[in-house]
Short mmCIF file of N, CA and C in Angstrom, two decimals:
data_model
loop_
_atom_site.label_atom_id
_atom_site.label_comp_id
_atom_site.label_asym_id
_atom_site.label_seq_id
_atom_site.Cartn_x
_atom_site.Cartn_y
_atom_site.Cartn_z
N MET K 123 14.10 41.27 -4.72
CA MET K 123 12.69 40.95 -4.88
C MET K 123 12.57 39.52 -5.43
N ARG K 124 11.72 38.72 -4.71
CA ARG K 124 11.57 37.33 -5.12
C ARG K 124 10.72 37.22 -6.37
N GLN K 125 11.12 36.28 -7.19
CA GLN K 125 10.37 36.05 -8.41
C GLN K 125 9.34 34.94 -8.15
N ARG K 126 8.08 35.23 -8.44
CA ARG K 126 7.02 34.26 -8.21
C ARG K 126 7.07 33.16 -9.26
N ILE K 127 6.85 31.93 -8.77
CA ILE K 127 6.83 30.79 -9.68
C ILE K 127 5.43 30.68 -10.25
N ARG K 128 5.36 30.70 -11.55
CA ARG K 128 4.07 30.59 -12.22
C ARG K 128 3.76 29.11 -12.53
N ILE K 129 2.57 28.69 -12.08
CA ILE K 129 2.14 27.33 -12.36
C ILE K 129 1.24 27.36 -13.58
N PRO K 130 1.54 26.56 -14.57
CA PRO K 130 0.70 26.54 -15.79
C PRO K 130 -0.75 26.24 -15.45
N LYS K 131 -1.66 26.87 -16.19
CA LYS K 131 -3.08 26.67 -15.94
C LYS K 131 -3.49 25.21 -16.09
N SER K 132 -2.90 24.54 -17.06
CA SER K 132 -3.25 23.13 -17.28
C SER K 132 -2.92 22.29 -16.05
N LEU K 133 -1.78 22.60 -15.40
CA LEU K 133 -1.39 21.87 -14.19
C LEU K 133 -2.34 22.17 -13.05
N LYS K 134 -2.81 23.42 -12.95
CA LYS K 134 -3.77 23.79 -11.92
C LYS K 134 -5.06 22.99 -12.08
N TRP K 135 -5.51 22.87 -13.33
CA TRP K 135 -6.74 22.12 -13.58
C TRP K 135 -6.57 20.64 -13.23
N ILE K 136 -5.40 20.11 -13.53
CA ILE K 136 -5.15 18.70 -13.20
C ILE K 136 -5.21 18.48 -11.69
N TRP K 137 -4.56 19.39 -10.93
CA TRP K 137 -4.58 19.28 -9.47
C TRP K 137 -6.00 19.43 -8.93
N LEU K 138 -6.75 20.33 -9.53
CA LEU K 138 -8.14 20.54 -9.10
C LEU K 138 -8.98 19.29 -9.34
N MET K 139 -8.77 18.67 -10.48
CA MET K 139 -9.51 17.44 -10.79
C MET K 139 -9.12 16.31 -9.84
N ILE K 140 -7.83 16.23 -9.51
CA ILE K 140 -7.37 15.19 -8.57
C ILE K 140 -8.00 15.41 -7.20
N LEU K 141 -8.01 16.66 -6.74
CA LEU K 141 -8.61 16.97 -5.43
C LEU K 141 -10.09 16.64 -5.41
N HIS K 142 -10.79 16.96 -6.50
CA HIS K 142 -12.21 16.63 -6.57
C HIS K 142 -12.42 15.12 -6.54
N ALA K 143 -11.58 14.37 -7.27
CA ALA K 143 -11.71 12.92 -7.31
C ALA K 143 -11.47 12.32 -5.93
N VAL K 144 -10.45 12.83 -5.22
CA VAL K 144 -10.15 12.35 -3.87
C VAL K 144 -11.31 12.65 -2.93
N PHE K 145 -11.86 13.86 -3.06
CA PHE K 145 -12.99 14.26 -2.20
C PHE K 145 -14.20 13.35 -2.44
N ILE K 146 -14.52 13.11 -3.71
CA ILE K 146 -15.67 12.26 -4.03
C ILE K 146 -15.43 10.82 -3.56
N ALA K 147 -14.21 10.33 -3.77
CA ALA K 147 -13.87 8.97 -3.31
C ALA K 147 -14.00 8.87 -1.80
N GLY K 148 -13.58 9.93 -1.09
CA GLY K 148 -13.71 9.94 0.37
C GLY K 148 -15.15 9.89 0.81
N ILE K 149 -16.02 10.67 0.14
CA ILE K 149 -17.44 10.67 0.48
C ILE K 149 -18.05 9.29 0.23
N VAL K 150 -17.72 8.71 -0.93
CA VAL K 150 -18.24 7.38 -1.25
C VAL K 150 -17.78 6.36 -0.24
N PHE K 151 -16.48 6.45 0.16
CA PHE K 151 -15.94 5.50 1.14
C PHE K 151 -16.64 5.64 2.48
N LEU K 152 -16.87 6.88 2.91
CA LEU K 152 -17.49 7.10 4.22
C LEU K 152 -18.94 6.63 4.26
N PHE K 153 -19.65 6.80 3.15
CA PHE K 153 -21.08 6.55 3.17
C PHE K 153 -21.51 5.37 2.29
N HIS K 154 -20.54 4.52 1.86
CA HIS K 154 -20.92 3.42 0.98
C HIS K 154 -21.89 2.46 1.63
N SER K 155 -21.84 2.35 2.96
CA SER K 155 -22.74 1.44 3.66
C SER K 155 -24.12 2.05 3.89
N LYS K 156 -24.31 3.29 3.45
CA LYS K 156 -25.59 3.97 3.69
C LYS K 156 -26.34 4.27 2.40
N TRP K 157 -25.99 3.60 1.31
CA TRP K 157 -26.68 3.85 0.05
C TRP K 157 -28.16 3.51 0.13
N HIS K 158 -28.51 2.60 1.04
CA HIS K 158 -29.92 2.22 1.16
C HIS K 158 -30.80 3.39 1.57
N LEU K 159 -30.20 4.44 2.15
CA LEU K 159 -30.97 5.60 2.58
C LEU K 159 -31.58 6.35 1.40
N PHE K 160 -31.03 6.13 0.21
CA PHE K 160 -31.53 6.81 -0.99
C PHE K 160 -32.61 6.00 -1.70
N ARG K 161 -32.98 4.85 -1.11
CA ARG K 161 -34.03 4.03 -1.70
C ARG K 161 -35.26 4.05 -0.80
N PRO K 162 -36.43 3.83 -1.36
CA PRO K 162 -37.64 3.80 -0.52
C PRO K 162 -37.60 2.62 0.45
N VAL K 163 -38.16 2.81 1.64
CA VAL K 163 -38.19 1.76 2.66
C VAL K 163 -39.37 0.84 2.39
N SER K 164 -39.11 -0.46 2.35
CA SER K 164 -40.17 -1.45 2.13
C SER K 164 -40.66 -1.98 3.47
N GLU K 165 -41.87 -2.46 3.47
CA GLU K 165 -42.45 -3.08 4.67
C GLU K 165 -42.12 -4.57 4.69
N LEU K 166 -41.86 -5.10 5.88
CA LEU K 166 -41.62 -6.53 6.03
C LEU K 166 -42.93 -7.28 5.76
N PRO K 167 -42.93 -8.23 4.83
CA PRO K 167 -44.15 -9.03 4.61
C PRO K 167 -44.59 -9.70 5.91
N PRO K 168 -45.87 -9.61 6.27
CA PRO K 168 -46.32 -10.08 7.60
C PRO K 168 -46.06 -11.56 7.87
N GLY K 169 -46.04 -12.38 6.83
CA GLY K 169 -45.84 -13.81 7.06
C GLY K 169 -44.47 -14.18 7.58
N TYR K 170 -43.48 -13.30 7.38
CA TYR K 170 -42.11 -13.63 7.78
C TYR K 170 -41.79 -13.21 9.21
N LYS K 171 -42.54 -12.27 9.75
CA LYS K 171 -42.22 -11.73 11.08
C LYS K 171 -42.24 -12.80 12.17
N PRO K 172 -43.27 -13.65 12.28
CA PRO K 172 -43.26 -14.66 13.35
C PRO K 172 -42.08 -15.62 13.25
N GLN K 173 -41.69 -15.97 12.03
CA GLN K 173 -40.57 -16.90 11.87
C GLN K 173 -39.26 -16.25 12.29
N LEU K 174 -39.08 -14.98 11.93
CA LEU K 174 -37.86 -14.27 12.34
C LEU K 174 -37.77 -14.16 13.85
N VAL K 175 -38.89 -13.84 14.49
CA VAL K 175 -38.91 -13.71 15.95
C VAL K 175 -38.60 -15.06 16.60
N ARG K 176 -39.23 -16.11 16.09
CA ARG K 176 -39.01 -17.44 16.67
C ARG K 176 -37.55 -17.87 16.54
N LEU K 177 -36.96 -17.61 15.38
CA LEU K 177 -35.55 -17.97 15.18
C LEU K 177 -34.63 -17.16 16.08
N ALA K 178 -34.89 -15.85 16.19
CA ALA K 178 -34.04 -14.99 17.02
C ALA K 178 -34.10 -15.40 18.48
N LEU K 179 -35.26 -15.86 18.93
CA LEU K 179 -35.39 -16.29 20.33
C LEU K 179 -34.54 -17.52 20.62
N HIS K 180 -34.32 -18.35 19.60
CA HIS K 180 -33.42 -19.51 19.79
C HIS K 180 -32.01 -19.04 20.16
N SER K 181 -31.59 -17.92 19.59
CA SER K 181 -30.25 -17.39 19.89
C SER K 181 -30.11 -17.05 21.37
N LEU K 182 -31.19 -16.51 21.94
CA LEU K 182 -31.13 -16.08 23.34
C LEU K 182 -30.96 -17.24 24.31
N GLU K 183 -31.33 -18.44 23.88
CA GLU K 183 -31.20 -19.61 24.77
C GLU K 183 -29.76 -19.82 25.21
N THR K 184 -28.81 -19.42 24.37
CA THR K 184 -27.39 -19.58 24.70
C THR K 184 -26.67 -18.23 24.77
N ARG K 185 -27.47 -17.17 24.98
CA ARG K 185 -26.93 -15.80 25.11
C ARG K 185 -26.21 -15.33 23.84
N ASP K 186 -26.59 -15.90 22.71
CA ASP K 186 -26.12 -15.37 21.43
C ASP K 186 -26.91 -14.11 21.12
N VAL K 187 -26.35 -13.25 20.25
CA VAL K 187 -27.06 -12.04 19.84
C VAL K 187 -28.31 -12.45 19.06
N PRO K 188 -29.49 -11.95 19.46
CA PRO K 188 -30.74 -12.38 18.81
C PRO K 188 -30.96 -11.78 17.42
N VAL K 189 -30.33 -12.41 16.43
CA VAL K 189 -30.47 -12.01 15.03
C VAL K 189 -30.94 -13.23 14.25
N ALA K 190 -31.88 -13.01 13.32
CA ALA K 190 -32.41 -14.11 12.52
C ALA K 190 -32.43 -13.72 11.05
N SER K 191 -32.33 -14.74 10.19
CA SER K 191 -32.32 -14.52 8.74
C SER K 191 -33.13 -15.59 8.03
N LEU K 192 -33.74 -15.18 6.92
CA LEU K 192 -34.46 -16.10 6.04
C LEU K 192 -33.95 -15.93 4.62
N LEU K 193 -33.65 -17.04 3.96
CA LEU K 193 -33.26 -17.01 2.56
C LEU K 193 -34.45 -17.50 1.75
N ILE K 194 -34.91 -16.68 0.83
CA ILE K 194 -36.18 -16.93 0.14
C ILE K 194 -35.95 -17.03 -1.37
N TYR K 195 -36.57 -18.04 -1.96
CA TYR K 195 -36.48 -18.22 -3.41
C TYR K 195 -37.88 -18.36 -3.98
N ARG K 196 -38.24 -17.39 -4.82
CA ARG K 196 -39.57 -17.36 -5.44
C ARG K 196 -40.68 -17.52 -4.41
N GLY K 197 -40.54 -16.80 -3.30
CA GLY K 197 -41.57 -16.79 -2.27
C GLY K 197 -41.50 -17.92 -1.28
N GLU K 198 -40.62 -18.89 -1.51
CA GLU K 198 -40.51 -20.04 -0.61
C GLU K 198 -39.22 -19.94 0.20
N ILE K 199 -39.32 -20.20 1.49
CA ILE K 199 -38.14 -20.15 2.36
C ILE K 199 -37.30 -21.40 2.12
N ILE K 200 -36.05 -21.20 1.71
CA ILE K 200 -35.16 -22.33 1.45
C ILE K 200 -34.02 -22.40 2.48
N GLY K 201 -33.89 -21.37 3.32
CA GLY K 201 -32.84 -21.37 4.33
C GLY K 201 -33.24 -20.53 5.53
N ARG K 202 -32.98 -21.05 6.72
CA ARG K 202 -33.27 -20.34 7.96
C ARG K 202 -31.99 -20.28 8.79
N GLY K 203 -31.80 -19.18 9.49
CA GLY K 203 -30.59 -19.07 10.30
C GLY K 203 -30.76 -18.10 11.45
N TYR K 204 -30.03 -18.38 12.51
CA TYR K 204 -29.93 -17.46 13.65
C TYR K 204 -28.54 -17.60 14.24
N ASN K 205 -28.14 -16.65 15.05
CA ASN K 205 -26.77 -16.64 15.58
C ASN K 205 -26.53 -17.83 16.50
N THR K 206 -25.44 -18.55 16.23
CA THR K 206 -25.07 -19.70 17.07
C THR K 206 -23.58 -19.69 17.39
N VAL K 207 -22.99 -18.51 17.42
CA VAL K 207 -21.54 -18.40 17.68
C VAL K 207 -21.19 -18.93 19.07
N VAL K 208 -21.94 -18.49 20.08
CA VAL K 208 -21.69 -18.93 21.46
C VAL K 208 -22.08 -20.39 21.63
N ARG K 209 -23.23 -20.75 21.08
CA ARG K 209 -23.75 -22.12 21.24
C ARG K 209 -22.77 -23.16 20.71
N ASN K 210 -22.27 -22.95 19.50
CA ASN K 210 -21.43 -23.96 18.83
C ASN K 210 -19.95 -23.63 18.83
N ARG K 211 -19.60 -22.47 19.39
CA ARG K 211 -18.20 -22.03 19.42
C ARG K 211 -17.59 -22.06 18.02
N ARG K 212 -18.35 -21.49 17.06
CA ARG K 212 -17.90 -21.40 15.67
C ARG K 212 -17.93 -19.94 15.25
N ALA K 213 -16.78 -19.42 14.83
CA ALA K 213 -16.65 -17.98 14.56
C ALA K 213 -17.59 -17.49 13.48
N GLY K 214 -17.89 -18.32 12.49
CA GLY K 214 -18.65 -17.84 11.34
C GLY K 214 -20.15 -18.06 11.41
N GLU K 215 -20.66 -18.54 12.52
CA GLU K 215 -22.07 -18.94 12.55
C GLU K 215 -23.00 -17.77 12.90
N HIS K 216 -22.97 -16.76 12.05
CA HIS K 216 -23.94 -15.67 12.15
C HIS K 216 -25.22 -16.10 11.43
N ALA K 217 -26.29 -15.37 11.69
CA ALA K 217 -27.61 -15.75 11.15
C ALA K 217 -27.61 -15.86 9.64
N GLU K 218 -27.00 -14.88 8.96
CA GLU K 218 -27.01 -14.87 7.50
C GLU K 218 -26.26 -16.07 6.92
N ILE K 219 -25.09 -16.36 7.48
CA ILE K 219 -24.29 -17.49 6.99
C ILE K 219 -24.99 -18.81 7.31
N ASN K 220 -25.63 -18.89 8.47
CA ASN K 220 -26.37 -20.10 8.81
C ASN K 220 -27.56 -20.31 7.88
N ALA K 221 -28.20 -19.23 7.44
CA ALA K 221 -29.31 -19.36 6.49
C ALA K 221 -28.81 -19.88 5.14
N ILE K 222 -27.65 -19.37 4.70
CA ILE K 222 -27.06 -19.86 3.45
C ILE K 222 -26.68 -21.34 3.60
N SER K 223 -26.07 -21.69 4.72
CA SER K 223 -25.66 -23.08 4.97
C SER K 223 -26.86 -24.01 5.00
N ASP K 224 -27.97 -23.54 5.59
CA ASP K 224 -29.19 -24.34 5.65
C ASP K 224 -29.71 -24.63 4.25
N ALA K 225 -29.66 -23.60 3.38
CA ALA K 225 -30.10 -23.78 1.99
C ALA K 225 -29.18 -24.75 1.25
N LEU K 226 -27.88 -24.65 1.49
CA LEU K 226 -26.92 -25.57 0.86
C LEU K 226 -27.16 -27.00 1.31
N ASP K 227 -27.47 -27.17 2.61
CA ASP K 227 -27.75 -28.51 3.14
C ASP K 227 -28.98 -29.13 2.48
N SER K 228 -30.03 -28.33 2.31
CA SER K 228 -31.29 -28.87 1.80
C SER K 228 -31.29 -29.04 0.28
N LEU K 229 -30.62 -28.13 -0.44
CA LEU K 229 -30.64 -28.18 -1.91
C LEU K 229 -29.43 -28.88 -2.51
N GLY K 230 -28.31 -28.80 -1.81
CA GLY K 230 -27.05 -29.24 -2.38
C GLY K 230 -26.35 -28.08 -3.06
N PHE K 231 -25.04 -28.13 -3.11
CA PHE K 231 -24.26 -27.00 -3.62
C PHE K 231 -24.56 -26.71 -5.09
N ARG K 232 -24.58 -27.75 -5.90
CA ARG K 232 -24.75 -27.54 -7.34
C ARG K 232 -26.12 -26.96 -7.67
N GLN K 233 -27.17 -27.47 -7.03
CA GLN K 233 -28.50 -26.93 -7.31
C GLN K 233 -28.63 -25.49 -6.82
N PHE K 234 -28.01 -25.21 -5.67
CA PHE K 234 -28.05 -23.85 -5.14
C PHE K 234 -27.40 -22.86 -6.12
N GLN K 235 -26.30 -23.29 -6.74
CA GLN K 235 -25.60 -22.43 -7.69
C GLN K 235 -26.42 -22.12 -8.94
N THR K 236 -27.38 -22.99 -9.26
CA THR K 236 -28.17 -22.79 -10.48
C THR K 236 -29.41 -21.93 -10.25
N LEU K 237 -29.71 -21.54 -9.01
CA LEU K 237 -30.91 -20.75 -8.72
C LEU K 237 -30.83 -19.40 -9.43
N ASP K 238 -31.97 -18.95 -9.91
CA ASP K 238 -32.07 -17.63 -10.55
C ASP K 238 -31.87 -16.55 -9.49
N ARG K 239 -30.80 -15.79 -9.60
CA ARG K 239 -30.46 -14.80 -8.58
C ARG K 239 -31.46 -13.64 -8.51
N ASP K 240 -32.20 -13.41 -9.58
CA ASP K 240 -33.22 -12.36 -9.54
C ASP K 240 -34.41 -12.76 -8.67
N SER K 241 -34.54 -14.05 -8.39
CA SER K 241 -35.66 -14.56 -7.59
C SER K 241 -35.21 -14.98 -6.20
N LEU K 242 -33.97 -14.66 -5.86
CA LEU K 242 -33.40 -15.08 -4.57
C LEU K 242 -33.11 -13.86 -3.72
N TRP K 243 -33.58 -13.86 -2.48
CA TRP K 243 -33.25 -12.73 -1.60
C TRP K 243 -33.17 -13.18 -0.16
N LEU K 244 -32.51 -12.36 0.64
CA LEU K 244 -32.32 -12.65 2.06
C LEU K 244 -32.94 -11.54 2.89
N ILE K 245 -33.68 -11.94 3.91
CA ILE K 245 -34.21 -11.00 4.89
C ILE K 245 -33.52 -11.28 6.21
N THR K 246 -33.01 -10.25 6.86
CA THR K 246 -32.35 -10.41 8.14
C THR K 246 -32.78 -9.30 9.09
N THR K 247 -32.78 -9.61 10.37
CA THR K 247 -33.28 -8.62 11.34
C THR K 247 -32.27 -7.52 11.63
N PHE K 248 -30.99 -7.74 11.32
CA PHE K 248 -29.95 -6.77 11.62
C PHE K 248 -29.03 -6.66 10.41
N GLU K 249 -28.58 -5.46 10.11
CA GLU K 249 -27.71 -5.24 8.95
C GLU K 249 -26.50 -6.17 9.00
N PRO K 250 -26.21 -6.89 7.92
CA PRO K 250 -25.11 -7.85 7.93
C PRO K 250 -23.76 -7.19 8.21
N CYS K 251 -22.93 -7.91 8.96
CA CYS K 251 -21.57 -7.46 9.22
C CYS K 251 -20.73 -7.69 7.96
N MET K 252 -19.48 -7.31 8.02
CA MET K 252 -18.60 -7.44 6.86
C MET K 252 -18.41 -8.91 6.46
N MET K 253 -18.31 -9.79 7.46
CA MET K 253 -18.13 -11.22 7.17
C MET K 253 -19.35 -11.77 6.43
N CYS K 254 -20.55 -11.42 6.92
CA CYS K 254 -21.77 -11.92 6.29
C CYS K 254 -21.97 -11.28 4.92
N ALA K 255 -21.64 -10.00 4.81
CA ALA K 255 -21.75 -9.32 3.51
C ALA K 255 -20.84 -10.00 2.49
N ALA K 256 -19.64 -10.41 2.92
CA ALA K 256 -18.72 -11.11 2.02
C ALA K 256 -19.31 -12.44 1.58
N ALA K 257 -19.96 -13.17 2.51
CA ALA K 257 -20.59 -14.45 2.16
C ALA K 257 -21.71 -14.23 1.15
N LEU K 258 -22.47 -13.16 1.33
CA LEU K 258 -23.56 -12.85 0.40
C LEU K 258 -23.02 -12.53 -0.99
N VAL K 259 -21.87 -11.85 -1.03
CA VAL K 259 -21.23 -11.54 -2.31
C VAL K 259 -20.71 -12.82 -2.97
N ILE K 260 -20.04 -13.66 -2.19
CA ILE K 260 -19.44 -14.89 -2.73
C ILE K 260 -20.51 -15.82 -3.30
N TYR K 261 -21.66 -15.91 -2.61
CA TYR K 261 -22.74 -16.79 -3.08
C TYR K 261 -23.73 -16.05 -3.98
N ASN K 262 -23.35 -14.83 -4.37
CA ASN K 262 -24.10 -14.06 -5.37
C ASN K 262 -25.57 -13.84 -4.97
N ILE K 263 -25.77 -13.52 -3.69
CA ILE K 263 -27.11 -13.18 -3.22
C ILE K 263 -27.20 -11.66 -3.26
N GLN K 264 -27.86 -11.16 -4.28
CA GLN K 264 -27.81 -9.73 -4.60
C GLN K 264 -28.86 -8.90 -3.87
N LYS K 265 -29.97 -9.52 -3.53
CA LYS K 265 -31.06 -8.78 -2.88
C LYS K 265 -31.05 -9.08 -1.39
N VAL K 266 -30.75 -8.06 -0.62
CA VAL K 266 -30.65 -8.21 0.83
C VAL K 266 -31.51 -7.14 1.49
N TYR K 267 -32.35 -7.55 2.42
CA TYR K 267 -33.22 -6.63 3.15
C TYR K 267 -32.95 -6.80 4.64
N PHE K 268 -32.72 -5.70 5.33
CA PHE K 268 -32.50 -5.78 6.77
C PHE K 268 -33.46 -4.83 7.48
N ILE K 269 -33.80 -5.19 8.73
CA ILE K 269 -34.78 -4.42 9.49
C ILE K 269 -34.12 -3.29 10.27
N LYS K 270 -33.04 -3.61 10.97
CA LYS K 270 -32.35 -2.56 11.74
C LYS K 270 -30.95 -2.37 11.19
N GLU K 271 -30.57 -1.12 10.94
CA GLU K 271 -29.24 -0.84 10.40
C GLU K 271 -28.23 -0.62 11.52
N LYS K 272 -26.97 -0.85 11.20
CA LYS K 272 -25.89 -0.60 12.15
C LYS K 272 -25.57 0.89 12.18
N PRO K 273 -25.06 1.38 13.31
CA PRO K 273 -24.60 2.78 13.34
C PRO K 273 -23.44 2.96 12.37
N ILE K 274 -23.32 4.16 11.81
CA ILE K 274 -22.25 4.41 10.84
C ILE K 274 -20.87 4.23 11.48
N SER K 275 -20.78 4.45 12.79
CA SER K 275 -19.49 4.26 13.49
C SER K 275 -19.05 2.80 13.41
N ASP K 276 -20.00 1.86 13.49
CA ASP K 276 -19.65 0.43 13.38
C ASP K 276 -19.13 0.12 11.98
N ASN K 277 -19.81 0.66 10.97
CA ASN K 277 -19.37 0.41 9.59
C ASN K 277 -17.99 1.00 9.32
N LEU K 278 -17.74 2.20 9.86
CA LEU K 278 -16.43 2.82 9.66
C LEU K 278 -15.34 2.03 10.37
N ARG K 279 -15.67 1.49 11.55
CA ARG K 279 -14.69 0.68 12.29
C ARG K 279 -14.35 -0.58 11.50
N GLN K 280 -15.36 -1.21 10.90
CA GLN K 280 -15.11 -2.40 10.09
C GLN K 280 -14.29 -2.06 8.85
N ASP K 281 -14.59 -0.92 8.23
CA ASP K 281 -13.82 -0.50 7.05
C ASP K 281 -12.36 -0.28 7.41
N ALA K 282 -12.12 0.34 8.58
CA ALA K 282 -10.74 0.58 9.01
C ALA K 282 -10.01 -0.74 9.23
N ARG K 283 -10.70 -1.73 9.80
CA ARG K 283 -10.09 -3.04 10.01
C ARG K 283 -9.79 -3.73 8.69
N LEU K 284 -10.68 -3.55 7.71
CA LEU K 284 -10.44 -4.15 6.40
C LEU K 284 -9.22 -3.53 5.73
N LEU K 285 -9.10 -2.21 5.81
CA LEU K 285 -7.93 -1.54 5.24
C LEU K 285 -6.65 -2.00 5.93
N ARG K 286 -6.72 -2.15 7.26
CA ARG K 286 -5.55 -2.62 8.01
C ARG K 286 -5.19 -4.04 7.59
N HIS K 287 -6.21 -4.87 7.34
CA HIS K 287 -5.97 -6.24 6.89
C HIS K 287 -5.20 -6.26 5.57
N PHE K 288 -5.66 -5.46 4.59
CA PHE K 288 -4.98 -5.43 3.30
C PHE K 288 -3.59 -4.83 3.40
N TRP K 289 -3.43 -3.88 4.32
CA TRP K 289 -2.12 -3.24 4.49
C TRP K 289 -1.10 -4.18 5.10
N LYS K 290 -1.54 -5.04 6.01
CA LYS K 290 -0.59 -5.86 6.77
C LYS K 290 -0.37 -7.26 6.20
N ARG K 291 -1.23 -7.71 5.31
CA ARG K 291 -1.07 -9.07 4.82
C ARG K 291 0.14 -9.18 3.89
N GLU K 292 0.74 -10.37 3.84
CA GLU K 292 1.92 -10.61 3.03
C GLU K 292 1.81 -11.95 2.31
N ALA K 293 2.39 -12.01 1.13
CA ALA K 293 2.39 -13.25 0.35
C ALA K 293 3.58 -14.11 0.74
N LEU K 294 3.42 -15.43 0.63
CA LEU K 294 4.48 -16.38 0.92
C LEU K 294 4.77 -17.22 -0.32
N GLN K 295 5.95 -17.71 -0.40
CA GLN K 295 6.36 -18.62 -1.47
C GLN K 295 6.56 -20.01 -0.87
N PRO K 296 6.39 -21.08 -1.62
CA PRO K 296 6.16 -21.11 -3.07
C PRO K 296 4.67 -21.12 -3.41
N ALA K 297 4.27 -20.31 -4.37
CA ALA K 297 2.88 -20.27 -4.82
C ALA K 297 2.47 -21.58 -5.47
N ALA K 298 3.46 -22.31 -5.97
CA ALA K 298 3.17 -23.59 -6.65
C ALA K 298 2.57 -24.62 -5.70
N LEU K 299 2.77 -24.42 -4.39
CA LEU K 299 2.19 -25.35 -3.42
C LEU K 299 0.68 -25.40 -3.56
N GLN K 300 0.05 -24.21 -3.59
CA GLN K 300 -1.41 -24.17 -3.73
C GLN K 300 -1.85 -24.67 -5.10
N ASP K 301 -1.07 -24.36 -6.13
CA ASP K 301 -1.40 -24.86 -7.47
C ASP K 301 -1.45 -26.38 -7.49
N SER K 302 -0.48 -27.01 -6.81
CA SER K 302 -0.44 -28.47 -6.80
C SER K 302 -1.66 -29.05 -6.08
N LEU K 303 -2.18 -28.31 -5.11
CA LEU K 303 -3.39 -28.75 -4.41
C LEU K 303 -4.62 -28.55 -5.29
N PHE K 304 -4.65 -27.44 -6.02
CA PHE K 304 -5.75 -27.21 -6.96
C PHE K 304 -5.84 -28.35 -7.97
N TYR K 305 -4.67 -28.79 -8.47
CA TYR K 305 -4.63 -29.81 -9.52
C TYR K 305 -5.24 -31.14 -9.06
N LEU K 306 -5.26 -31.38 -7.75
CA LEU K 306 -5.81 -32.63 -7.22
C LEU K 306 -7.33 -32.66 -7.30
N HIS K 307 -7.95 -31.50 -7.43
CA HIS K 307 -9.41 -31.44 -7.46
C HIS K 307 -9.92 -31.99 -8.79
N PRO K 308 -10.88 -32.92 -8.74
CA PRO K 308 -11.34 -33.55 -9.99
C PRO K 308 -12.04 -32.58 -10.96
N ASP K 309 -12.56 -31.47 -10.44
CA ASP K 309 -13.26 -30.51 -11.31
C ASP K 309 -12.38 -29.35 -11.76
N TYR K 310 -11.10 -29.40 -11.42
CA TYR K 310 -10.22 -28.30 -11.83
C TYR K 310 -10.00 -28.37 -13.35
N PRO K 311 -10.17 -27.24 -14.06
CA PRO K 311 -10.05 -27.27 -15.53
C PRO K 311 -8.71 -27.81 -16.01
N GLU K 312 -8.76 -28.73 -16.94
CA GLU K 312 -7.54 -29.37 -17.45
C GLU K 312 -6.59 -28.36 -18.10
N HIS K 313 -7.15 -27.39 -18.83
CA HIS K 313 -6.28 -26.46 -19.56
C HIS K 313 -5.51 -25.53 -18.62
N LEU K 314 -5.88 -25.52 -17.34
CA LEU K 314 -5.15 -24.69 -16.37
C LEU K 314 -4.09 -25.48 -15.61
N LYS K 315 -4.07 -26.79 -15.77
CA LYS K 315 -3.16 -27.61 -14.96
C LYS K 315 -1.72 -27.52 -15.41
N LYS K 316 -1.49 -27.27 -16.67
CA LYS K 316 -0.12 -27.20 -17.17
C LYS K 316 0.09 -25.83 -17.81
N PRO K 317 1.20 -25.20 -17.52
CA PRO K 317 1.47 -23.90 -18.16
C PRO K 317 1.60 -24.06 -19.66
N LYS K 318 1.06 -23.07 -20.38
CA LYS K 318 1.13 -23.12 -21.84
C LYS K 318 2.57 -22.87 -22.31
N THR K 319 3.01 -23.68 -23.23
CA THR K 319 4.35 -23.49 -23.80
C THR K 319 4.25 -22.71 -25.09
N PRO K 320 5.14 -21.73 -25.31
CA PRO K 320 5.07 -20.91 -26.52
C PRO K 320 5.38 -21.72 -27.78
#
């Protein structure tokens, strides 16, 4: 007769907690791009619609995807953008990034960085892709409004590509090469240029 292996109750609870954590993490991962569904839907202010349509139509002139974006600060438009990937043969020229670039051109980088982020928002006709979302994060544009959302299958496909990117990337040596380039920048902090000696 076989003797049954008894698993301590404490270990069972630990495994149960781990399974619950994995399950919740999985749900969050699958639906992280759909959190907006839990917020009330706002109406597009009427004054912005004609400008978005006009910008998007410029994209169609060169068979670019007709997407348009406006970057707004305290009610004033400081950046306009539409897709120009085909027109200019530039991989990053999506509407959202072009709107940010337009604002940087008109204000300058330093002034743009000083803008109050609570008063800065972006309106776009189509939910930003992963590349544009990353640009919005990097430039600290926290309020983003889009008119049409992407299918969840598109978001999951992008997430899978991001995971594959992190899985396949590799570091190269010497890391000091990039450090030496950083040191050439006039605004690089002096206290970081030389390693601290004990």
